[in-house]
CSV table of C-alpha atoms in Angstrom, one decimal:
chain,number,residue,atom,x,y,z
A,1,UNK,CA,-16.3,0.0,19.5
A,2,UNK,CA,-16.7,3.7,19.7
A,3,UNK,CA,-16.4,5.9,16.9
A,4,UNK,CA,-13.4,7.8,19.3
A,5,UNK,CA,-11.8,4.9,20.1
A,6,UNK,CA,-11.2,4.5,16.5
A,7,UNK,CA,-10.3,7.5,16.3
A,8,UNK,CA,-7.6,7.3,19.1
A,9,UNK,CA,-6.0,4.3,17.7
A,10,UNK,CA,-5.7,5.5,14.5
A,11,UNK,CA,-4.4,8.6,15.7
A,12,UNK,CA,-1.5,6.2,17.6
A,13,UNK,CA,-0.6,4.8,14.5
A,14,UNK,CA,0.5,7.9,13.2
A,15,UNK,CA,2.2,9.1,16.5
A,16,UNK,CA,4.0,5.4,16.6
A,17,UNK,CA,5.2,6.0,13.0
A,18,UNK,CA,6.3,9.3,13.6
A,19,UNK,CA,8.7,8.0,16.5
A,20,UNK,CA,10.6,5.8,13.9
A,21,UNK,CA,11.3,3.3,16.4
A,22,UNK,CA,11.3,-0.6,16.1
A,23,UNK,CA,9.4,-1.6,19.4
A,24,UNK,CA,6.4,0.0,17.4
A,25,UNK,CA,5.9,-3.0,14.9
A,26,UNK,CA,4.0,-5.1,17.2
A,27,UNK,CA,1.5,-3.4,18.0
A,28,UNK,CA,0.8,-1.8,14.7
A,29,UNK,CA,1.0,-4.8,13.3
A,30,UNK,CA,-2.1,-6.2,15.4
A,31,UNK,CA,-4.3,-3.3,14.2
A,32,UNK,CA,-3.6,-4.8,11.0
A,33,UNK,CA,-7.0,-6.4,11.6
A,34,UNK,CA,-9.1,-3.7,13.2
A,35,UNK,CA,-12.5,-3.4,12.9
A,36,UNK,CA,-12.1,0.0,11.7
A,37,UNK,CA,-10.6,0.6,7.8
A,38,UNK,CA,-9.1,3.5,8.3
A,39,UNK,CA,-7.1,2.2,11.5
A,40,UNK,CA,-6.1,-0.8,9.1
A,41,UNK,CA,-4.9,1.0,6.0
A,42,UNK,CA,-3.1,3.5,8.0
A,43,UNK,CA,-1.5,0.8,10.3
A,44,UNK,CA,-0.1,-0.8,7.2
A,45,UNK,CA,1.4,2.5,5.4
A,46,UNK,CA,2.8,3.0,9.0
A,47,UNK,CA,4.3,-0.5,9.2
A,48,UNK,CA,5.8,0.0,6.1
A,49,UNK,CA,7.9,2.5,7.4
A,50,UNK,CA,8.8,1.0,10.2
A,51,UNK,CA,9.4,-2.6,9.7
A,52,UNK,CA,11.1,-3.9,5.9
A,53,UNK,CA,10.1,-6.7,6.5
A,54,UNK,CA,6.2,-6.5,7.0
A,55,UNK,CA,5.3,-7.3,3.0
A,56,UNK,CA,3.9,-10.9,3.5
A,57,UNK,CA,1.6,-9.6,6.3
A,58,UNK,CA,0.6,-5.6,4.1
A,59,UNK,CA,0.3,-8.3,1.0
A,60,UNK,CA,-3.1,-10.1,2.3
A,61,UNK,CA,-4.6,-6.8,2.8
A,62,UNK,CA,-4.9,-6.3,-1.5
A,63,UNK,CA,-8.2,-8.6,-0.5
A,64,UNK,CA,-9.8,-6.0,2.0
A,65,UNK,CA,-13.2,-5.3,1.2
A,66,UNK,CA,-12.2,-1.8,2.3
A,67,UNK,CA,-11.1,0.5,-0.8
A,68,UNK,CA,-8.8,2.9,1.7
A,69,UNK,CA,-7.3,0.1,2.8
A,70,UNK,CA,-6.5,-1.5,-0.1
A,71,UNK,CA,-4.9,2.0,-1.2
A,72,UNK,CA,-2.6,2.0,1.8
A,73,UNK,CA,-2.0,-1.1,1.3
A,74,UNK,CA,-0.5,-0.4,-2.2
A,75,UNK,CA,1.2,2.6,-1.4
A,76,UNK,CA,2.7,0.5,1.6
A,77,UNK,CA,4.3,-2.1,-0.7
A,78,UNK,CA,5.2,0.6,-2.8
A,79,UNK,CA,7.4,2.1,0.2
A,80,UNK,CA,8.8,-1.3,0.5
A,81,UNK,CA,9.3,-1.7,-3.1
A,82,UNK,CA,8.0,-5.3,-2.8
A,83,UNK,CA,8.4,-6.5,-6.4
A,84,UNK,CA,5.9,-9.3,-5.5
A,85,UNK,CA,2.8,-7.3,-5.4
A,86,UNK,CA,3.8,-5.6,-8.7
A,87,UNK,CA,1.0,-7.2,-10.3
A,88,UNK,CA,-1.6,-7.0,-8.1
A,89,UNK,CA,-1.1,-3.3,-8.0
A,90,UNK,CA,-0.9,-3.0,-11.7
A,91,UNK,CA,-4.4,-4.7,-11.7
A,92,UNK,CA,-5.4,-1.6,-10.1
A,93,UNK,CA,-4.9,0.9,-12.4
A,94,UNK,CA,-8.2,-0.2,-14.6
A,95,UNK,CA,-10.5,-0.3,-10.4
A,96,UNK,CA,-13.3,1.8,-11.2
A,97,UNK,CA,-12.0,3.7,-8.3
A,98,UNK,CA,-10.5,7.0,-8.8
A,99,UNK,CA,-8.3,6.5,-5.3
A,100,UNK,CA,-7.3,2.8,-6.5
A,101,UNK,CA,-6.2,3.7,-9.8
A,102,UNK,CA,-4.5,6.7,-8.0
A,103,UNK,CA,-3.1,4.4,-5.4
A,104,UNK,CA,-1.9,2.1,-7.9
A,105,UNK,CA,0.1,4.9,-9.9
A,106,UNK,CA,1.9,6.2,-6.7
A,107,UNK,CA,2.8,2.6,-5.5
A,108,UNK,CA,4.1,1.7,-9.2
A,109,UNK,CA,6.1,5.1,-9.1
A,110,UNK,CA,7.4,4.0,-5.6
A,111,UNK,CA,8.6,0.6,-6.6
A,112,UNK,CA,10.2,1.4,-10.0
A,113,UNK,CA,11.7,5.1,-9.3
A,114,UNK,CA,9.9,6.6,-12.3
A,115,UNK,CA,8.3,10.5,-11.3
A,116,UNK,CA,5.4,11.2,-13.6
A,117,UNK,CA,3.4,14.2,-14.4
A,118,UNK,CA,0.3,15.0,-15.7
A,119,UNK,CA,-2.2,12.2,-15.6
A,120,UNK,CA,-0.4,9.7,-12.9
A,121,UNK,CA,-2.5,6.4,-13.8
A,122,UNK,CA,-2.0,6.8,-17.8
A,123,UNK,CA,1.4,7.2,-17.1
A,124,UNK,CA,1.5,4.0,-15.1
A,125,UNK,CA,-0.5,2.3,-17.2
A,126,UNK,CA,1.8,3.2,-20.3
A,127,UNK,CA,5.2,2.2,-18.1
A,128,UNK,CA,3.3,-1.5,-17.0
A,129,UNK,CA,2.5,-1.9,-20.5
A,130,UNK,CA,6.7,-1.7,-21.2
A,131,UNK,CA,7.5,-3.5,-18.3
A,132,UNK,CA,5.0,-6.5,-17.0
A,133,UNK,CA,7.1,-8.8,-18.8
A,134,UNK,CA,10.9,-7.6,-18.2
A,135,UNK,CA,12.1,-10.4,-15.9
A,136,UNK,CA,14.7,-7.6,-14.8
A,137,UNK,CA,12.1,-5.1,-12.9
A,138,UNK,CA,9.8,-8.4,-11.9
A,139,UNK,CA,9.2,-12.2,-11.6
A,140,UNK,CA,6.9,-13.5,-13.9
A,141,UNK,CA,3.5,-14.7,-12.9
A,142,UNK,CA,2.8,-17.5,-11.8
């Protein structure tokens, strides 16, 4: 596909999100798998918004191969505050890269409520380390 037709569809994800309207799900939810990774990762923040119930189908997108996507797709779950992926995103506070680990800290301060300062990802690092196995913030792993 074209490089504009990329950019048009990602462009309609925003516009879509920004009309806070239900019918929207659908078809952000098929560019869920766009060839494009910045149409993916911004359909998923976007669906997140939109549609509380969209975790399972945000979740599988932890795997992309695509760092941005996997960012949104934290910071999406974090929106949702979907305790499930609590793990996964914690996981992502040691990525090598500087937007994961970034990622990760928003999402964690998303899902727990906690507003940090200073250095986000130490922060989040020093609340997992309290909290990965309080059965009252998460389930444990399995």
């Amino acid at each position: 596909m074209l490089e504009c037709d990329s950019q048009i569809r990602e462009r309609a994800v925003w516009a879509l999100m920004e009309m806070n309207e239900k019918f929207a799900s659908p078809p952000i939810t098929k560019l869920l798998e766009d060839p494009d990774p910045r149409v993916r990762g911004r359909a998923a923040y976007a669906l997140a918004k939109l549609d509380g119930t969209s975790a399972p189908k945000i979740n599988k997108l932890l795997d992309d191969e695509d760092s941005e996507v996997r960012g949104y797709a934290m910071l999406a779950l974090g929106t949702l505050k979907e305790k499930t992926a609590v793990r996964r995103i914690a996981e992502s506070l040691k990525d090598p890269e500087p937007w994961i680990q970034t990622s990760a800290a928003e999402a964690l301060s998303l899902l727990s409520g906690e507003k940090w300062t200073g250095d986000t990802v130490e922060a989040a690092s020093d609340w997992w380390e309290l909290h990965k196995n309080d059965p009252e913030y998460f389930p444990p792993k399995k």
